[in-house]
Amino acid sequence: MKRNSRLSLALHTLGHMAGDPQRMRTSADIAEHAGTNPVVVRRVLGKLREAGLLTSEKGHSGGWCLAREPEQITLADVYLALDESLVATGGEEETPACSVEHVLQRKVASVLEEIERSLIERLAVTTIAEVREHG
Amino acid sequence: MKRNSRLSLALHTLGHMAGDPQRMRTSADIAEHAGTNPVVVRRVLGKLREAGLLTSEKGHSGGWCLAREPEQITLADVYLALDESLVATGGEEETPACSVEHVLQRKVASVLEEIERSLIERLAVTTIAEVREHG
DNA sequence: ATTGATGCAACAGTGAATGTTACATTCATT
DNA sequence: AATGAATGTAACATTCACTGTTGCATCAAT
């Protein structure tokens, strides 16, 4: 897989699920379609389940299914469920003794926070149901 | 050092240079202050020189100096000089056969491009001269 | 009971970024 | 001219997060 694979995998999978919401899919099926490993799929989809976007069933004839209607799941929901920022925060670096560094961190951090909010707003406009039609 | 260290190192160094623009600094001095290696400093500052933000002089009593006045260098200039996107683009992935994946990539990519532009606009508002006063 | 699925822990493999070493080059100083 | 101090750059080592993999416990339908 490639970079930012978690978000790609999640969106890709939900996009397909949106086309046939009743069907239950196994992590093996999903992994094969996505060209990755079933355990990786479970890791990523597990996050989405924690966020209430998916349900999973154990045991024979188990698998994964949407927890809501496709029109009720936005790209922002998925993004937030994975709690990974596309906007690199620079990490929670320890407060530096150097005043220049300190001022910089505050300035840059405030810009990035605004950008992050803006990103989420834009992602919230699109649902996974819209991913199937009009490219 | 940490993540996104190139941008941090660049901004930090320029911030200090803005406080005494005439003074010439060696990569060894800068590295010591930043807690890193002189070669790393040269790598990063070299990018800034290519972008016309800094000048460097070889030989005895050489070193690094601002190429413009501090008020003429914005955070966006530095960001662009390093041509690294804080907004992860997801890379130039090969066009997928799967239509869902294709639609997703286009949608997400267009959002990220907007966000990237917005980020640069906001960074362009602050100059490295402003980093020294009013935290 | 058996089969086929998730859940999870532990470890291996990968790749990008940083750190390091070494050396050629350049230029002021002596 | 010789020296010393700096950049420029290539090559290699190290680090670190992420992905991939294996193994096994657990759970539920058959």
JSON list of N, CA, C and O (backbone and C1' of nucleotides) in Angstrom, two decimals, chain A residues 58-62, chain C residues 1-5, chain D residues 25-30:
[
{"chain": "A", "resi": 58, "resn": "LYS", "atom": "N", "xyz": [-18.94, -11.33, 14.76]},
{"chain": "A", "resi": 58, "resn": "LYS", "atom": "CA", "xyz": [-17.98, -12.41, 14.85]},
{"chain": "A", "resi": 58, "resn": "LYS", "atom": "C", "xyz": [-18.61, -13.72, 14.37]},
{"chain": "A", "resi": 58, "resn": "LYS", "atom": "O", "xyz": [-19.80, -13.79, 14.08]},
{"chain": "A", "resi": 59, "resn": "GLY", "atom": "N", "xyz": [-17.78, -14.73, 14.39]},
{"chain": "A", "resi": 59, "resn": "GLY", "atom": "CA", "xyz": [-18.27, -16.08, 14.13]},
{"chain": "A", "resi": 59, "resn": "GLY", "atom": "C", "xyz": [-18.62, -16.36, 12.68]},
{"chain": "A", "resi": 59, "resn": "GLY", "atom": "O", "xyz": [-18.44, -15.53, 11.78]},
{"chain": "A", "resi": 60, "resn": "HIS", "atom": "N", "xyz": [-19.10, -17.54, 12.47]},
{"chain": "A", "resi": 60, "resn": "HIS", "atom": "CA", "xyz": [-19.46, -18.01, 11.14]},
{"chain": "A", "resi": 60, "resn": "HIS", "atom": "C", "xyz": [-20.48, -17.06, 10.51]},
{"chain": "A", "resi": 60, "resn": "HIS", "atom": "O", "xyz": [-21.39, -16.60, 11.18]},
{"chain": "A", "resi": 61, "resn": "SER", "atom": "N", "xyz": [-20.26, -16.78, 9.22]},
{"chain": "A", "resi": 61, "resn": "SER", "atom": "CA", "xyz": [-21.10, -15.84, 8.47]},
{"chain": "A", "resi": 61, "resn": "SER", "atom": "C", "xyz": [-21.09, -14.46, 9.10]},
{"chain": "A", "resi": 61, "resn": "SER", "atom": "O", "xyz": [-22.06, -13.73, 9.05]},
{"chain": "A", "resi": 62, "resn": "GLY", "atom": "N", "xyz": [-19.96, -14.13, 9.73]},
{"chain": "A", "resi": 62, "resn": "GLY", "atom": "CA", "xyz": [-19.81, -12.78, 10.25]},
{"chain": "A", "resi": 62, "resn": "GLY", "atom": "C", "xyz": [-19.24, -11.87, 9.18]},
{"chain": "A", "resi": 62, "resn": "GLY", "atom": "O", "xyz": [-19.13, -12.25, 8.01]},
{"chain": "C", "resi": 1, "resn": "DA", "atom": "P", "xyz": [-18.34, -31.76, 21.47]},
{"chain": "C", "resi": 1, "resn": "DA", "atom": "O5'", "xyz": [-18.09, -31.90, 19.93]},
{"chain": "C", "resi": 1, "resn": "DA", "atom": "C5'", "xyz": [-16.90, -32.61, 19.51]},
{"chain": "C", "resi": 1, "resn": "DA", "atom": "C4'", "xyz": [-16.91, -32.61, 18.00]},
{"chain": "C", "resi": 1, "resn": "DA", "atom": "C3'", "xyz": [-15.68, -31.94, 17.40]},
{"chain": "C", "resi": 1, "resn": "DA", "atom": "O3'", "xyz": [-15.41, -32.53, 16.15]},
{"chain": "C", "resi": 1, "resn": "DA", "atom": "C1'", "xyz": [-17.59, -30.66, 16.87]},
{"chain": "C", "resi": 2, "resn": "DT", "atom": "P", "xyz": [-14.01, -32.16, 15.52]},
{"chain": "C", "resi": 2, "resn": "DT", "atom": "O5'", "xyz": [-14.46, -31.19, 14.34]},
{"chain": "C", "resi": 2, "resn": "DT", "atom": "C5'", "xyz": [-15.58, -31.57, 13.55]},
{"chain": "C", "resi": 2, "resn": "DT", "atom": "C4'", "xyz": [-15.92, -30.46, 12.58]},
{"chain": "C", "resi": 2, "resn": "DT", "atom": "C3'", "xyz": [-14.72, -29.64, 12.06]},
{"chain": "C", "resi": 2, "resn": "DT", "atom": "O3'", "xyz": [-14.87, -29.46, 10.67]},
{"chain": "C", "resi": 2, "resn": "DT", "atom": "C1'", "xyz": [-16.34, -28.19, 12.98]},
{"chain": "C", "resi": 3, "resn": "DT", "atom": "P", "xyz": [-13.65, -28.92, 9.80]},
{"chain": "C", "resi": 3, "resn": "DT", "atom": "O5'", "xyz": [-14.27, -27.59, 9.16]},
{"chain": "C", "resi": 3, "resn": "DT", "atom": "C5'", "xyz": [-15.66, -27.55, 8.84]},
{"chain": "C", "resi": 3, "resn": "DT", "atom": "C4'", "xyz": [-16.12, -26.10, 8.78]},
{"chain": "C", "resi": 3, "resn": "DT", "atom": "C3'", "xyz": [-15.07, -25.13, 8.22]},
{"chain": "C", "resi": 3, "resn": "DT", "atom": "O3'", "xyz": [-15.66, -24.32, 7.24]},
{"chain": "C", "resi": 3, "resn": "DT", "atom": "C1'", "xyz": [-15.90, -24.33, 10.28]},
{"chain": "C", "resi": 4, "resn": "DG", "atom": "P", "xyz": [-14.73, -23.52, 6.21]},
{"chain": "C", "resi": 4, "resn": "DG", "atom": "O5'", "xyz": [-15.05, -22.00, 6.58]},
{"chain": "C", "resi": 4, "resn": "DG", "atom": "C5'", "xyz": [-16.40, -21.58, 6.70]},
{"chain": "C", "resi": 4, "resn": "DG", "atom": "C4'", "xyz": [-16.44, -20.28, 7.47]},
{"chain": "C", "resi": 4, "resn": "DG", "atom": "C3'", "xyz": [-15.39, -19.25, 7.02]},
{"chain": "C", "resi": 4, "resn": "DG", "atom": "O3'", "xyz": [-15.98, -17.96, 6.99]},
{"chain": "C", "resi": 4, "resn": "DG", "atom": "C1'", "xyz": [-15.21, -19.61, 9.32]},
{"chain": "C", "resi": 5, "resn": "DA", "atom": "P", "xyz": [-15.40, -16.86, 6.01]},
{"chain": "C", "resi": 5, "resn": "DA", "atom": "O5'", "xyz": [-15.02, -15.66, 7.00]},
{"chain": "C", "resi": 5, "resn": "DA", "atom": "C5'", "xyz": [-15.96, -14.75, 7.40]},
{"chain": "C", "resi": 5, "resn": "DA", "atom": "C4'", "xyz": [-15.90, -14.48, 8.90]},
{"chain": "C", "resi": 5, "resn": "DA", "atom": "C3'", "xyz": [-14.78, -13.55, 9.39]},
{"chain": "C", "resi": 5, "resn": "DA", "atom": "O3'", "xyz": [-15.11, -12.20, 9.13]},
{"chain": "C", "resi": 5, "resn": "DA", "atom": "C1'", "xyz": [-15.23, -15.33, 10.92]},
{"chain": "D", "resi": 25, "resn": "DA", "atom": "P", "xyz": [-4.43, -20.41, 21.88]},
{"chain": "D", "resi": 25, "resn": "DA", "atom": "O5'", "xyz": [-5.56, -19.57, 22.63]},
{"chain": "D", "resi": 25, "resn": "DA", "atom": "C5'", "xyz": [-5.22, -18.29, 23.16]},
{"chain": "D", "resi": 25, "resn": "DA", "atom": "C4'", "xyz": [-6.43, -17.36, 23.09]},
{"chain": "D", "resi": 25, "resn": "DA", "atom": "C3'", "xyz": [-7.75, -18.02, 23.50]},
{"chain": "D", "resi": 25, "resn": "DA", "atom": "O3'", "xyz": [-8.46, -17.17, 24.40]},
{"chain": "D", "resi": 25, "resn": "DA", "atom": "C1'", "xyz": [-7.96, -17.03, 21.36]},
{"chain": "D", "resi": 26, "resn": "DT", "atom": "P", "xyz": [-9.84, -17.71, 25.06]},
{"chain": "D", "resi": 26, "resn": "DT", "atom": "O5'", "xyz": [-10.93, -17.09, 24.08]},
{"chain": "D", "resi": 26, "resn": "DT", "atom": "C5'", "xyz": [-10.91, -15.70, 23.81]},
{"chain": "D", "resi": 26, "resn": "DT", "atom": "C4'", "xyz": [-12.04, -15.37, 22.84]},
{"chain": "D", "resi": 26, "resn": "DT", "atom": "C3'", "xyz": [-13.36, -16.07, 23.14]},
{"chain": "D", "resi": 26, "resn": "DT", "atom": "O3'", "xyz": [-14.40, -15.11, 23.23]},
{"chain": "D", "resi": 26, "resn": "DT", "atom": "C1'", "xyz": [-12.81, -16.29, 20.87]},
{"chain": "D", "resi": 27, "resn": "DC", "atom": "P", "xyz": [-15.79, -15.48, 23.96]},
{"chain": "D", "resi": 27, "resn": "DC", "atom": "O5'", "xyz": [-16.83, -15.35, 22.75]},
{"chain": "D", "resi": 27, "resn": "DC", "atom": "C5'", "xyz": [-16.68, -14.29, 21.81]},
{"chain": "D", "resi": 27, "resn": "DC", "atom": "C4'", "xyz": [-17.32, -14.68, 20.49]},
{"chain": "D", "resi": 27, "resn": "DC", "atom": "C3'", "xyz": [-18.66, -15.43, 20.63]},
{"chain": "D", "resi": 27, "resn": "DC", "atom": "O3'", "xyz": [-19.66, -14.72, 19.93]},
{"chain": "D", "resi": 27, "resn": "DC", "atom": "C1'", "xyz": [-17.22, -16.48, 19.06]},
{"chain": "D", "resi": 28, "resn": "DA", "atom": "P", "xyz": [-21.22, -14.98, 20.41]},
{"chain": "D", "resi": 28, "resn": "DA", "atom": "O5'", "xyz": [-21.81, -15.64, 19.08]},
{"chain": "D", "resi": 28, "resn": "DA", "atom": "C5'", "xyz": [-21.76, -14.90, 17.87]},
{"chain": "D", "resi": 28, "resn": "DA", "atom": "C4'", "xyz": [-21.91, -15.82, 16.68]},
{"chain": "D", "resi": 28, "resn": "DA", "atom": "C3'", "xyz": [-23.18, -16.70, 16.72]},
{"chain": "D", "resi": 28, "resn": "DA", "atom": "O3'", "xyz": [-23.76, -16.70, 15.44]},
{"chain": "D", "resi": 28, "resn": "DA", "atom": "C1'", "xyz": [-21.27, -18.04, 16.37]},
{"chain": "D", "resi": 29, "resn": "DA", "atom": "P", "xyz": [-25.34, -16.94, 15.35]},
{"chain": "D", "resi": 29, "resn": "DA", "atom": "O5'", "xyz": [-25.44, -17.90, 14.07]},
{"chain": "D", "resi": 29, "resn": "DA", "atom": "C5'", "xyz": [-24.94, -17.44, 12.83]},
{"chain": "D", "resi": 29, "resn": "DA", "atom": "C4'", "xyz": [-24.50, -18.61, 11.97]},
{"chain": "D", "resi": 29, "resn": "DA", "atom": "C3'", "xyz": [-25.59, -19.66, 11.70]},
{"chain": "D", "resi": 29, "resn": "DA", "atom": "O3'", "xyz": [-25.55, -20.02, 10.32]},
{"chain": "D", "resi": 29, "resn": "DA", "atom": "C1'", "xyz": [-23.67, -20.70, 12.64]},
{"chain": "D", "resi": 30, "resn": "DT", "atom": "P", "xyz": [-26.77, -20.73, 9.66]},
{"chain": "D", "resi": 30, "resn": "DT", "atom": "O5'", "xyz": [-26.20, -22.18, 9.34]},
{"chain": "D", "resi": 30, "resn": "DT", "atom": "C5'", "xyz": [-24.95, -22.30, 8.66]},
{"chain": "D", "resi": 30, "resn": "DT", "atom": "C4'", "xyz": [-24.34, -23.65, 8.91]},
{"chain": "D", "resi": 30, "resn": "DT", "atom": "C3'", "xyz": [-25.32, -24.82, 8.75]},
{"chain": "D", "resi": 30, "resn": "DT", "atom": "O3'", "xyz": [-24.97, -25.57, 7.60]},
{"chain": "D", "resi": 30, "resn": "DT", "atom": "C1'", "xyz": [-23.87, -25.09, 10.63]}
]
